[in-house]
Short mmCIF file of C-alpha atoms and ligand atoms in Angstrom, two decimals:
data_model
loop_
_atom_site.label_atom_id
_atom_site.label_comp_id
_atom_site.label_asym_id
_atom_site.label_seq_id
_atom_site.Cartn_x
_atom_site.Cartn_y
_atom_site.Cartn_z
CA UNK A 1 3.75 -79.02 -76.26
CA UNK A 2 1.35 -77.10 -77.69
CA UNK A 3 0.55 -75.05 -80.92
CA UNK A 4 0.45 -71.05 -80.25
CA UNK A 5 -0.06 -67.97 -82.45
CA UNK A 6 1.29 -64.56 -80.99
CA UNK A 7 -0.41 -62.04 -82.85
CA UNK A 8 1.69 -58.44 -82.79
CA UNK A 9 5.28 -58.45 -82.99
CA UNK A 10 5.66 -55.46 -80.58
CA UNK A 11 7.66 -55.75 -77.39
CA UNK A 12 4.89 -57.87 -75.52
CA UNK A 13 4.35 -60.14 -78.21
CA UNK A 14 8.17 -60.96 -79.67
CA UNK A 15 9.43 -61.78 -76.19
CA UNK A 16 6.08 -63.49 -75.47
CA UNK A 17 6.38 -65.53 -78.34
CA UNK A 18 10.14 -65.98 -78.18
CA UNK A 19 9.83 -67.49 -74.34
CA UNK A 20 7.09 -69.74 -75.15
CA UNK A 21 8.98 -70.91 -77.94
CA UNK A 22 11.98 -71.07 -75.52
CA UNK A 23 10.01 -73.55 -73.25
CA UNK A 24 9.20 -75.67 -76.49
CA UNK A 25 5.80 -74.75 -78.04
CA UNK A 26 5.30 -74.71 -81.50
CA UNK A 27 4.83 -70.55 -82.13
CA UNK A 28 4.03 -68.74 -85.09
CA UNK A 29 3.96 -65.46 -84.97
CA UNK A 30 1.77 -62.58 -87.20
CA UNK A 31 2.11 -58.67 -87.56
CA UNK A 32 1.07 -56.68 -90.42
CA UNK A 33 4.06 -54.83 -90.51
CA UNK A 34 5.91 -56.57 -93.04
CA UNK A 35 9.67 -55.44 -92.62
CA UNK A 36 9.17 -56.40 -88.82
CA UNK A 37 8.21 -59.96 -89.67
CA UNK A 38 10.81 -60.58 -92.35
CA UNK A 39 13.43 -58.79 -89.81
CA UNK A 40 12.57 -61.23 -87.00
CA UNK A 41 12.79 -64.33 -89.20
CA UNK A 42 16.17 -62.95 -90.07
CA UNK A 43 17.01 -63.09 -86.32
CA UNK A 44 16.80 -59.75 -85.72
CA UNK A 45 15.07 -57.73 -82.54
CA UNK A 46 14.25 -54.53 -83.52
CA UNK A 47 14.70 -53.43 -80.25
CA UNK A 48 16.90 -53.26 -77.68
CA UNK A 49 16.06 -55.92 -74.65
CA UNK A 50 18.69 -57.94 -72.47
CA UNK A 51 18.93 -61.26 -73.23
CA UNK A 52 16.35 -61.57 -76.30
CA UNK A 53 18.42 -61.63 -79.22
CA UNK A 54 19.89 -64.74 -78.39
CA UNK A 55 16.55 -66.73 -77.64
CA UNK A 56 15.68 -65.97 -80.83
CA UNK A 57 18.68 -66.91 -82.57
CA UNK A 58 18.09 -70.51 -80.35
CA UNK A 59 14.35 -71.07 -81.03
CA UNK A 60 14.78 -70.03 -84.98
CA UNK A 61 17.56 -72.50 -85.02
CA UNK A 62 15.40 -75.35 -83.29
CA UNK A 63 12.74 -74.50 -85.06
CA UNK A 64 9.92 -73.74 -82.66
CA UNK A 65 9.24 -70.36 -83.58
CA UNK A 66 8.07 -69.12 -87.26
CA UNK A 67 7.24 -65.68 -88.44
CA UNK A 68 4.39 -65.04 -91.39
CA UNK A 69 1.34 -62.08 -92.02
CA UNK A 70 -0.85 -64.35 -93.48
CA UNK A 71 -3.70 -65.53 -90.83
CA UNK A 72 -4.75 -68.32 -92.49
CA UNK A 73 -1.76 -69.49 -91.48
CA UNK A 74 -1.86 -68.91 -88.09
CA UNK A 75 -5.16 -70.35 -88.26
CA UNK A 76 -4.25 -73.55 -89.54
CA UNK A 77 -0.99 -73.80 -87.15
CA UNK A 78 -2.05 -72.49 -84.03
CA UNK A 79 -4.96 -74.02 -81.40
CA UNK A 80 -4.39 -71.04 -79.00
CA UNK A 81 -4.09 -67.63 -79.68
CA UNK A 82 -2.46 -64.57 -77.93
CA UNK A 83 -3.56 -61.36 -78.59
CA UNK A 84 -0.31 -58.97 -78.05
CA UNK A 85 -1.11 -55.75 -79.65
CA UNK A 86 -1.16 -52.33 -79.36
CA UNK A 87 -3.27 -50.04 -77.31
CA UNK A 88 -2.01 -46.95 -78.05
CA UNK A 89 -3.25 -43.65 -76.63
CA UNK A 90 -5.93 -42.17 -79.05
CA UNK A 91 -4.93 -38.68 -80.69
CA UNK A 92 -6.73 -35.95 -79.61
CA UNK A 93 -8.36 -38.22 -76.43
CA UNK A 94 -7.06 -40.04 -73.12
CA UNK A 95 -8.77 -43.48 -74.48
CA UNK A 96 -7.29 -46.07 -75.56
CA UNK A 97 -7.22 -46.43 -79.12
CA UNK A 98 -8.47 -50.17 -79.61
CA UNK A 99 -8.41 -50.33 -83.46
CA UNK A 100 -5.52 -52.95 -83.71
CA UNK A 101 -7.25 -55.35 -80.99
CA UNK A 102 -10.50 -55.43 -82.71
CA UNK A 103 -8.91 -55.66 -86.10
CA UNK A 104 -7.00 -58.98 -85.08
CA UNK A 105 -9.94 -59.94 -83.52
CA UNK A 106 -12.08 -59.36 -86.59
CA UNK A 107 -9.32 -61.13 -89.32
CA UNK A 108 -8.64 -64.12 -87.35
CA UNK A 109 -12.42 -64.88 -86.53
CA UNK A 110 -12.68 -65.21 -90.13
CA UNK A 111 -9.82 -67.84 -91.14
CA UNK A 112 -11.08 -69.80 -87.57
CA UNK A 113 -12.63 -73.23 -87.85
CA UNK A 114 -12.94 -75.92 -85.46
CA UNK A 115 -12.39 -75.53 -81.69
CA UNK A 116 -9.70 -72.88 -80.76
CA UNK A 117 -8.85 -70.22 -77.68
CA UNK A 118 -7.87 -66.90 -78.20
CA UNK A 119 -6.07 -65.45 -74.63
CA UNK A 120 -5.77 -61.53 -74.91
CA UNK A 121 -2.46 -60.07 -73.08
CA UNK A 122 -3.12 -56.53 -74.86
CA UNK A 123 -3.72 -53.60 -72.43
CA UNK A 124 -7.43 -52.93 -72.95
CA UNK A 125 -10.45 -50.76 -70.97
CA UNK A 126 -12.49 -52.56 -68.74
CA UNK A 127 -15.39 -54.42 -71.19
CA UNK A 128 -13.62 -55.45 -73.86
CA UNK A 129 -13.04 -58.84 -73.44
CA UNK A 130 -16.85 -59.21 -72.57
CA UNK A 131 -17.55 -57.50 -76.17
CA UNK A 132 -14.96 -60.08 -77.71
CA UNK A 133 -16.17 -62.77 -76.61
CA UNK A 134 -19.19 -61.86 -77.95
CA UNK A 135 -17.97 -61.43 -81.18
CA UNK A 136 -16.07 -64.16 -80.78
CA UNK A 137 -19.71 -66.68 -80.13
CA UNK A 138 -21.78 -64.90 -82.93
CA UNK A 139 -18.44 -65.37 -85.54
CA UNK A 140 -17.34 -68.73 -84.49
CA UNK A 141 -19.97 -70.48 -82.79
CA UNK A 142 -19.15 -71.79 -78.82
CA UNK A 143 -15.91 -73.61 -79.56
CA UNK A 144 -13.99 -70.50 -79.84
CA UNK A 145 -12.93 -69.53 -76.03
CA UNK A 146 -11.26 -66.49 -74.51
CA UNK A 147 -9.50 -65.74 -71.80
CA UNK A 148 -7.90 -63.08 -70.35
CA UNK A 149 -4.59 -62.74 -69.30
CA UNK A 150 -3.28 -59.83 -68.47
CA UNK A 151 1.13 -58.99 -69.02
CA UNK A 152 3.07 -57.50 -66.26
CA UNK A 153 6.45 -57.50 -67.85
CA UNK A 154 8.87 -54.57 -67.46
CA UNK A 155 11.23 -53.59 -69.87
CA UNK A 156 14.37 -54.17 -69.55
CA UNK A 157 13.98 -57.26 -67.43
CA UNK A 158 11.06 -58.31 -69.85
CA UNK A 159 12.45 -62.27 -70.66
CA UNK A 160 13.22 -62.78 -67.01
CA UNK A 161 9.37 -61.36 -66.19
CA UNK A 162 7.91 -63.51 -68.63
CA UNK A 163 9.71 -66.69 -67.73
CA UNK A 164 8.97 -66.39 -64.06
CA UNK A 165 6.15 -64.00 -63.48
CA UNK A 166 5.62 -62.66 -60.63
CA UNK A 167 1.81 -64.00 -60.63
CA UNK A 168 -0.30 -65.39 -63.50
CA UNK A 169 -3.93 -64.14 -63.82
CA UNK A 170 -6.63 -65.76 -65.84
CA UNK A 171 -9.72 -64.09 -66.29
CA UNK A 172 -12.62 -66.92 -67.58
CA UNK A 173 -16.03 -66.91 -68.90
CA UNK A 174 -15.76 -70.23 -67.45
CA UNK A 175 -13.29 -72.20 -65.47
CA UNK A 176 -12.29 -74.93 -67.76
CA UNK A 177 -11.02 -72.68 -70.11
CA UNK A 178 -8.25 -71.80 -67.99
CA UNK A 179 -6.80 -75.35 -68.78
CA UNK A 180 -5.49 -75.44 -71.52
CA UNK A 181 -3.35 -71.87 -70.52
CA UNK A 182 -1.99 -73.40 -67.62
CA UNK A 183 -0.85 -76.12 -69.48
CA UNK A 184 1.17 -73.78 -71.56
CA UNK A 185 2.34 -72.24 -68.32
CA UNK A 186 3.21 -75.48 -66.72
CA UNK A 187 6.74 -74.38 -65.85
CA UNK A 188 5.91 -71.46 -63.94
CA UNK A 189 3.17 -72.74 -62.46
CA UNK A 190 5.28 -76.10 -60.91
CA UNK A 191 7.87 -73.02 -59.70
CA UNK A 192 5.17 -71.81 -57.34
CA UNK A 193 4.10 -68.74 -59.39
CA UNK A 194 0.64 -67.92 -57.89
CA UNK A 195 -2.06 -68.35 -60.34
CA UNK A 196 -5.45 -65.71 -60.13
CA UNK A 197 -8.67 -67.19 -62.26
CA UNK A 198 -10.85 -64.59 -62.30
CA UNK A 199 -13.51 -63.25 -64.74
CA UNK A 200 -12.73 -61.03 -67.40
CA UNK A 201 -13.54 -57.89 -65.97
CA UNK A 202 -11.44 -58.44 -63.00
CA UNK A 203 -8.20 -60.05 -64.92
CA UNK A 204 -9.03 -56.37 -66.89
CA UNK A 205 -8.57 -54.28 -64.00
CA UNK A 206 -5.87 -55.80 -62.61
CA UNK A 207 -3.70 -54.65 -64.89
CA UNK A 208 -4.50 -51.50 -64.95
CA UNK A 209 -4.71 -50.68 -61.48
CA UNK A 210 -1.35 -52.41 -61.34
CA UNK A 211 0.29 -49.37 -63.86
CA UNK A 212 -1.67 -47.06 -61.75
CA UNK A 213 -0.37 -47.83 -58.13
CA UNK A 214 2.88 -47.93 -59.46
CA UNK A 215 2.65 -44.09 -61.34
CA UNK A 216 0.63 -42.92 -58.39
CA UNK A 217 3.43 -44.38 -56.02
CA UNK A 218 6.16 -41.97 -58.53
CA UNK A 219 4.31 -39.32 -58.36
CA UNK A 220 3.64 -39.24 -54.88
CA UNK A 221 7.12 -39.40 -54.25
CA UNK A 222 7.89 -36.65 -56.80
CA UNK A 223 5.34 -34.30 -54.51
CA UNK A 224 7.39 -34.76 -51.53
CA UNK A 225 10.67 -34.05 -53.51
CA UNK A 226 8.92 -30.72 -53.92
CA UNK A 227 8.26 -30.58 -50.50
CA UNK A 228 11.61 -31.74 -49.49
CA UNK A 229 13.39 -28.97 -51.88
CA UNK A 230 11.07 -26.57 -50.11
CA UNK A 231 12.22 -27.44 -46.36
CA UNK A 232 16.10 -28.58 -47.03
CA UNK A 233 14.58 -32.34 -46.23
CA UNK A 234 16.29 -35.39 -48.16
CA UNK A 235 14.07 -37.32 -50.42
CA UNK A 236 16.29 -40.36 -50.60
CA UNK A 237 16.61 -40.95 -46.80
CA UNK A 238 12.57 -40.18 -46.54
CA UNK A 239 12.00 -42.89 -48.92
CA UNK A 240 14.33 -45.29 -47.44
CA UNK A 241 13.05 -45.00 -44.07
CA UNK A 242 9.23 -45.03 -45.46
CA UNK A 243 9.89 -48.12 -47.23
CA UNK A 244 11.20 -49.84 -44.19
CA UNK A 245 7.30 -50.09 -43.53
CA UNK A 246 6.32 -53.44 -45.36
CA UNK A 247 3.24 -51.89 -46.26
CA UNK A 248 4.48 -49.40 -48.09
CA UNK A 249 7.72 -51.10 -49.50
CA UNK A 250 10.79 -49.03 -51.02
CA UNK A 251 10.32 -49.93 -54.96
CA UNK A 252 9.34 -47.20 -57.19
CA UNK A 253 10.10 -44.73 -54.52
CA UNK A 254 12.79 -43.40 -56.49
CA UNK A 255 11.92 -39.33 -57.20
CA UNK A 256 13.48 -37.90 -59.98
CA UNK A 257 12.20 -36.33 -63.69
CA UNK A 258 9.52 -38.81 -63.56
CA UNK A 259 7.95 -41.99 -65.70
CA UNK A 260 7.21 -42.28 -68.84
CA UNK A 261 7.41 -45.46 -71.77
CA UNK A 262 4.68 -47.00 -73.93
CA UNK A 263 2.78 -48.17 -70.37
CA UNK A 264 2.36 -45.71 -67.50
CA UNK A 265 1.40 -42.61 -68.80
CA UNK A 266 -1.03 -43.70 -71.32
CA UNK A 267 -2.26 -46.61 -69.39
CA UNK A 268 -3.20 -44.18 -66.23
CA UNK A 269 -5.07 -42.22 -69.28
CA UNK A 270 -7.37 -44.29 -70.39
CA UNK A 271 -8.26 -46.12 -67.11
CA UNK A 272 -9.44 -42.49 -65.89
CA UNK A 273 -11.21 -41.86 -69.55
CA UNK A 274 -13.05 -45.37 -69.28
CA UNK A 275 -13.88 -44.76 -65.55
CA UNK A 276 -15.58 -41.35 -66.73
CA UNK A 277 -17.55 -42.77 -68.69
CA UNK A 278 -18.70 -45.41 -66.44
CA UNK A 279 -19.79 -42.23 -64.23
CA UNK A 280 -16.68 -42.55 -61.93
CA UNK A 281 -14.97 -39.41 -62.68
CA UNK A 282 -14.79 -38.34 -59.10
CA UNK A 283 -13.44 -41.56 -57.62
CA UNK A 284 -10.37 -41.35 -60.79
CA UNK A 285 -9.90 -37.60 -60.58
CA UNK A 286 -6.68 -38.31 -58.44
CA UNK A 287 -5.03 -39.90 -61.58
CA UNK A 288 -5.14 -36.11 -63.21
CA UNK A 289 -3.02 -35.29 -60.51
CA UNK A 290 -0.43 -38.30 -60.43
CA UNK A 291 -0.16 -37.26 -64.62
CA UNK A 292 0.82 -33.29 -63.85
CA UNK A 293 2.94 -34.42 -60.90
CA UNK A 294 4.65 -36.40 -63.65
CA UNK A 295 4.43 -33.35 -66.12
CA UNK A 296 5.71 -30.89 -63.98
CA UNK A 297 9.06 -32.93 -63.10
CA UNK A 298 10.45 -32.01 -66.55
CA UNK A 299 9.20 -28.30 -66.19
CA UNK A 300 11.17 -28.34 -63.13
CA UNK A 301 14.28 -29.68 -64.65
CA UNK A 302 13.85 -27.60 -67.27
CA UNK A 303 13.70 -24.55 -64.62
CA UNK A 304 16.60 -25.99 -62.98
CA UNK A 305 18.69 -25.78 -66.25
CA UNK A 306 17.95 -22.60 -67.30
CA UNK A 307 18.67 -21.14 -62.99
CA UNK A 308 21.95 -22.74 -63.89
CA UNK A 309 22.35 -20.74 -67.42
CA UNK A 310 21.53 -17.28 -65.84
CA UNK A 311 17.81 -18.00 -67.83
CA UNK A 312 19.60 -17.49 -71.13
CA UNK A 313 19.40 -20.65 -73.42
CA UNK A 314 20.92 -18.75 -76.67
CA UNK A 315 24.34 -19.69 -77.35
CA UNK A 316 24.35 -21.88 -74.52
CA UNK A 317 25.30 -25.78 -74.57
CA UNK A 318 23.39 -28.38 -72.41
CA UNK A 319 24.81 -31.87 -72.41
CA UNK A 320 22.07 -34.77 -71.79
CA UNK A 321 22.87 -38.48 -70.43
CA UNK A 322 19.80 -40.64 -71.06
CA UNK A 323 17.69 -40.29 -73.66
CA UNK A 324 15.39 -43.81 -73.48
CA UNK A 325 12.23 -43.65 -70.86
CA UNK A 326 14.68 -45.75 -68.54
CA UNK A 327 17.42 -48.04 -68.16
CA UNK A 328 18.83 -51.31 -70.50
CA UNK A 329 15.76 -49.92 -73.05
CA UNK A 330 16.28 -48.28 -76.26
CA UNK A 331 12.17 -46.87 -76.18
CA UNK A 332 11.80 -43.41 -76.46
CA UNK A 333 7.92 -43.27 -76.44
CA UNK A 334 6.75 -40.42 -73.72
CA UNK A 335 10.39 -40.01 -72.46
CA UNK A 336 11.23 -37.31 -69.88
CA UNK A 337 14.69 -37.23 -71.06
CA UNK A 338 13.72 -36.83 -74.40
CA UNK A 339 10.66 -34.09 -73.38
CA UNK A 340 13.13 -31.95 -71.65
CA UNK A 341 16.03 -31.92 -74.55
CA UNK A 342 13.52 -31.21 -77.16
CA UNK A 343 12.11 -28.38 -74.66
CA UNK A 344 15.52 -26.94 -74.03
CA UNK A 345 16.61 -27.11 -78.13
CA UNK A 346 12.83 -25.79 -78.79
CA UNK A 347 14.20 -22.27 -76.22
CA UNK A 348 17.17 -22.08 -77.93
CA UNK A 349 19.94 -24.71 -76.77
CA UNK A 350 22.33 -26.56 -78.73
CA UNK A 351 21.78 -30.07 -77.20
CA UNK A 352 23.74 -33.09 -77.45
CA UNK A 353 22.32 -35.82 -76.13
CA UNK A 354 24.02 -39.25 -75.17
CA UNK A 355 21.95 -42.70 -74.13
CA UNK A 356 23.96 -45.83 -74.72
CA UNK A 357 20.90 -47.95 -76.87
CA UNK A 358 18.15 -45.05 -78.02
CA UNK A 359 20.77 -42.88 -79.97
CA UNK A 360 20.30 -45.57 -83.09
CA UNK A 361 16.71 -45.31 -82.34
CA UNK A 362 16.67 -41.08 -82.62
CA UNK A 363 18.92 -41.38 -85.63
CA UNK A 364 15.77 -42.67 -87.35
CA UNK A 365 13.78 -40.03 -87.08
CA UNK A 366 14.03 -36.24 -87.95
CA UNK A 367 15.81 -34.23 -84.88
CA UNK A 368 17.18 -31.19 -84.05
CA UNK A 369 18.83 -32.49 -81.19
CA UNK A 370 22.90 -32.82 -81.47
CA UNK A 371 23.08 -37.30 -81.41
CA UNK A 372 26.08 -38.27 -79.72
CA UNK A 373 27.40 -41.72 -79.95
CA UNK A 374 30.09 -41.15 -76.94
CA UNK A 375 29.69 -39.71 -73.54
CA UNK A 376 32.62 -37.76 -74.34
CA UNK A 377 31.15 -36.34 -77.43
CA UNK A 378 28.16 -34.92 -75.39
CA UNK A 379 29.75 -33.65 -72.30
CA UNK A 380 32.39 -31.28 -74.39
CA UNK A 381 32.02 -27.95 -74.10
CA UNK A 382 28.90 -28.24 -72.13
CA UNK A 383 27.62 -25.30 -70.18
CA UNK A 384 25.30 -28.01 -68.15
CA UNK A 385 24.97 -30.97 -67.73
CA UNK A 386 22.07 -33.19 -67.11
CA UNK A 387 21.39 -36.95 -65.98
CA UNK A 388 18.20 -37.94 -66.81
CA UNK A 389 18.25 -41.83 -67.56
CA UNK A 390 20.04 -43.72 -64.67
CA UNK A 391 22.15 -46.19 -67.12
CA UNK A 392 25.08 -48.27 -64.96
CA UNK A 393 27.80 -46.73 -67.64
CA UNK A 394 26.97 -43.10 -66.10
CA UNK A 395 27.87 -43.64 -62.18
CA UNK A 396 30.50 -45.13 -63.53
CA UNK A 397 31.60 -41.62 -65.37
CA UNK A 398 34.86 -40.29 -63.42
CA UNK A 399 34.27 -36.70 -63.02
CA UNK A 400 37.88 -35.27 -62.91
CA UNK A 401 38.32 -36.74 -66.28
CA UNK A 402 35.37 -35.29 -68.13
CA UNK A 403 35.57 -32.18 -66.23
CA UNK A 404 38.33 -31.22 -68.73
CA UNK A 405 35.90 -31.55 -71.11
CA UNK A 406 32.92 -29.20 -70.26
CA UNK A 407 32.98 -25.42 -69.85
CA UNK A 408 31.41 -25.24 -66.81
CA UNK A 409 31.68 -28.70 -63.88
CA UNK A 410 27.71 -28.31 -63.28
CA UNK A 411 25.57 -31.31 -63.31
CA UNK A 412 21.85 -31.55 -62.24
CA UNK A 413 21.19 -35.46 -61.69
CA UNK A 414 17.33 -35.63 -62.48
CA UNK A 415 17.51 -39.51 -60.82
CA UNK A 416 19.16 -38.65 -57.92
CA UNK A 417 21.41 -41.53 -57.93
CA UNK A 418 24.94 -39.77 -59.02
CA UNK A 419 27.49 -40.03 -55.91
CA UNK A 420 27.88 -36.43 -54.32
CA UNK A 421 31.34 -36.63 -53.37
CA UNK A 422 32.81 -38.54 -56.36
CA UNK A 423 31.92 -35.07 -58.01
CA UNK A 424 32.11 -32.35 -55.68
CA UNK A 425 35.75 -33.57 -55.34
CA UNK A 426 36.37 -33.23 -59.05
CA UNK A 427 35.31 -29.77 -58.52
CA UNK A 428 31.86 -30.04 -59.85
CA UNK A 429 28.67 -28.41 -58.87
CA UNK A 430 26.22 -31.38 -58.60
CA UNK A 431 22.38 -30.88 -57.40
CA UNK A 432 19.33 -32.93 -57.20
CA UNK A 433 15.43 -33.37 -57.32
CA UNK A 434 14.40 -32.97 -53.49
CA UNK A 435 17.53 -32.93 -51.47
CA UNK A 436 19.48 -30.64 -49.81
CA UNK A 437 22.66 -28.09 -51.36
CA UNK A 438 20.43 -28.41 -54.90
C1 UGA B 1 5.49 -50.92 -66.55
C2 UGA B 1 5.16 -51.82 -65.34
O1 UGA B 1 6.19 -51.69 -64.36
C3 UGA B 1 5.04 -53.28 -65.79
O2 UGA B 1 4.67 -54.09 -64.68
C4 UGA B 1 3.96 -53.37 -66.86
O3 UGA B 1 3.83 -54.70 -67.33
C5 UGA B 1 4.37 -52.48 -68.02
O4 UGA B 1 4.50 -51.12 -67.56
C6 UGA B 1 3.30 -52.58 -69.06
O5 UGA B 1 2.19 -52.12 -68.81
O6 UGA B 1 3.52 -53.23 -70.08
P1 UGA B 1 7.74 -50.40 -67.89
O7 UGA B 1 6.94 -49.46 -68.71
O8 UGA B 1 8.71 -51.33 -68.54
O9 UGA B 1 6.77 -51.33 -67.01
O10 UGA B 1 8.58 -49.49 -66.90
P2 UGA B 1 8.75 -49.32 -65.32
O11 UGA B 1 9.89 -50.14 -64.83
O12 UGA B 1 7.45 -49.48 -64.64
O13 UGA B 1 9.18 -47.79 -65.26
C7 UGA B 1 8.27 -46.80 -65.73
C8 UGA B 1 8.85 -45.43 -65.55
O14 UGA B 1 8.84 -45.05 -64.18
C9 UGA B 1 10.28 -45.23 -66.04
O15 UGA B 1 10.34 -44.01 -66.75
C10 UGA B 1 11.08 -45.16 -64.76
O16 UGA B 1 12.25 -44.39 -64.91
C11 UGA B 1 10.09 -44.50 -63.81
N1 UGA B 1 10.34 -44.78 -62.39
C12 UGA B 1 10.28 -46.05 -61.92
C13 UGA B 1 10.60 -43.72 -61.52
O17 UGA B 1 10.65 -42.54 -61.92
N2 UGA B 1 10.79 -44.00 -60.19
C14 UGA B 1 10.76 -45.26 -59.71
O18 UGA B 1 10.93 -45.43 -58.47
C15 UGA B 1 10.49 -46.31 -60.58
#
């Protein structure tokens, strides 16, 4: 088995490092942020994400994985490296912000001696992992290697996608370097995951034109809705019989108030800023559009809410299921549940706001937004109420019950997945994004 460093204890890297330590490597993992690492070596996640806690309860108890911020370490533990941090967006720009990648890169070039690989998995503009390998040769001399290897897990499901990827893609300076990664990915690879070795600027790009299909495919969906609200056509049944087409496919056809998390929005972002500046602005000027399609779903749910409040917010109470980007997550980061309650208590609204994980995540920071820690809680006295993350625990909601609750039986489901007639029989007003009686 071999010896691996994860470098950033974010969500890519703990349930990178977590799994591989799961299959039986030897991990160690770094982050600068102290309270993370001690809280992880204390067996906790400090996130919500199915199934993780109790890997890494297992692999602390075996022993494969360890947690320290002290690169020498790592450097002295570890023959291959994977670079997991952040890529944030950069404030006040579209582009990436790629301080923490080239500061990991910098501090563990220093403390590396001998022959070692270093296989980046952050999110990163086309060219980078040409300029650290680079750095890598005039630091380290040739018998430091990279590869690339771009991360496709979603949240939510991210264990399951990093145990059995859907493909595996190496991108190489040179082939042989791809070795020693497969050998860490043995078990995959002998479960017929397809494996992609590529060079670096192509293992780059896949990535991100992966997160770009997929926002592009929302948003295009999320036009039609428009179009659908604007003709009495159904949105659902459009996209069920347009995904019939194999070519097209029915998955993230789902309109609603849009996408959001750490990945999407950001990630379309800076592929358009670093395509700009590689003098492609025309061929990328499409993603402006896929990002206000996006920004205009909350507008219109916003619109929808205050249509439903006579356009008076003052005095008024609006109810909010979902507060996490989406389902089984507890991240809040670019939300559209969270953008429209803070634009709604911003105009005037007493909000209270439900989500069954993010809640403990909101209560950390400074809010004006009402936290509730029960459905019930949210929903009473509610003038409107709004479904904007599709959680499992609110289909399951039985409307005659809560409508005793609420002041007026209105609902505006902004995933379009609530049941019509379990609440229009209850005597509630439900209505959609893009089909008909909204
Ligand atoms: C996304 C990609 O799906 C992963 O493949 C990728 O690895 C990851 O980003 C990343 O770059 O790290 P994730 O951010 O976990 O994963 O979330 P998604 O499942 O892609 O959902 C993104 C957003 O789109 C959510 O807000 C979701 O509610 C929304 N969505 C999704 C829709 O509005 N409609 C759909 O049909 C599907």
């Amino acid at each position: 088995m071999a010896r691996l460093s994860v470098i950033g204890a974010g969500y890519l890297g703990v349930t990178h490092a977590v799994c591989m330590a799961h299959l039986g490597h030897d991990v160690v993992v770094i982050d600068t942020n102290t309270q993370r690492i001690e809280q992880l070596a204390a067996g906790i996640v400090p996130f919500h994400e199915p199934e993780l806690a109790e890997l890494l309860t297992k692999t602390i108890a075996s022993g494969t994985i360890t947690f320290t911020n002290d690169w020498a370490t790592i450097a002295a533990n570890a023959d291959v490296h994977f670079l997991c941090v952040g890529t944030p967006q950069q404030s006040g720009s579209h582009a990436a912000d790629m301080s923490q990648v080239f500061g990991a890169v910098a501090s563990l070039s220093e403390h590396l001696s001998g022959s070692a690989t270093v296989v980046g998995k952050s999110t990163v503009p086309v060219g980078t992992a040409a300029t650290i390998a680079a750095q890598l040769k005039d630091r380290c001399g040739d018998d430091v290697r990279l590869v690339w290897n771009p991360e496709f897990l979603r949240e939510g499901f991210a264990v399951q996608d990093t145990l059995h990827p859907d493909r595996i893609v190496l991108g190489v300076s040179d082939e042989s370097d791809a070795n020693i990664v497969k050998e860490i990915y043995a078990a995959s690879l002998s479960d017929g995951t397809p494996l992609l070795v590529t060079d670096y600027a192509t293992a780059e790009l896949v990535k991100v034109a992966a997160n770009a299909f997929l926002a592009t495919k929302i948003s295009f969906i999320n036009a039609f809705a428009d179009l659908a609200d604007a003709t009495g056509a159904d949105i659902t049944q459009l996209a069920d019989a347009i995904g019939h087409d194999t070519r097209i496919g029915r998955r993230f056809l789902n309109a609603g108030v849009g996408f959001g998390g750490g990945c999407l929005p950001k990630d379309i972002r800076a592929l358009q800023a670093r395509a700009t500046e590689l003098g492609l602005a025309d061929q990328f000027a499409f993603l402006t559009a896929v990002d206000d399609i996006n920004k205009s779903r909350q507008r219109t749910v916003v619109e929808r809410t205050l249509e439903a409040l006579d356009g008076n917010l003052e005095h008024k109470t609006v109810a909010i299921l979902g507060a996490a980007f989406k389902p089984d997550s507890d991240d809040v980061r670019d939300s559209p549940a969270l953008h429209v309650a803070q634009t709604l208590a911003d105009n005037g609204a007493r909000v209270q706001i439900h989500d069954p994980e993010a809640i403990r995540v909101l209560r950390s920071k400074e809010s004006d937004l009402v936290l509730c820690d029960s459905i019930e809680e949210a929903l009473t006295d509610a003038d409107v109420v709004l479904h904007l993350t599709e959680w499992a625990v609110y289909r399951e909601i039985d409307p005659a019950q809560v409508g005793a609750l609420v002041r007026n039986r209105v609902i505006i489901d902004g995933r379009n997945v609530l049941d019509r007639d379990r609440w229009t029989n209850a005597d509630w007003s439900i209505s959609y994004l893009g089909k008909p009686g909204s």
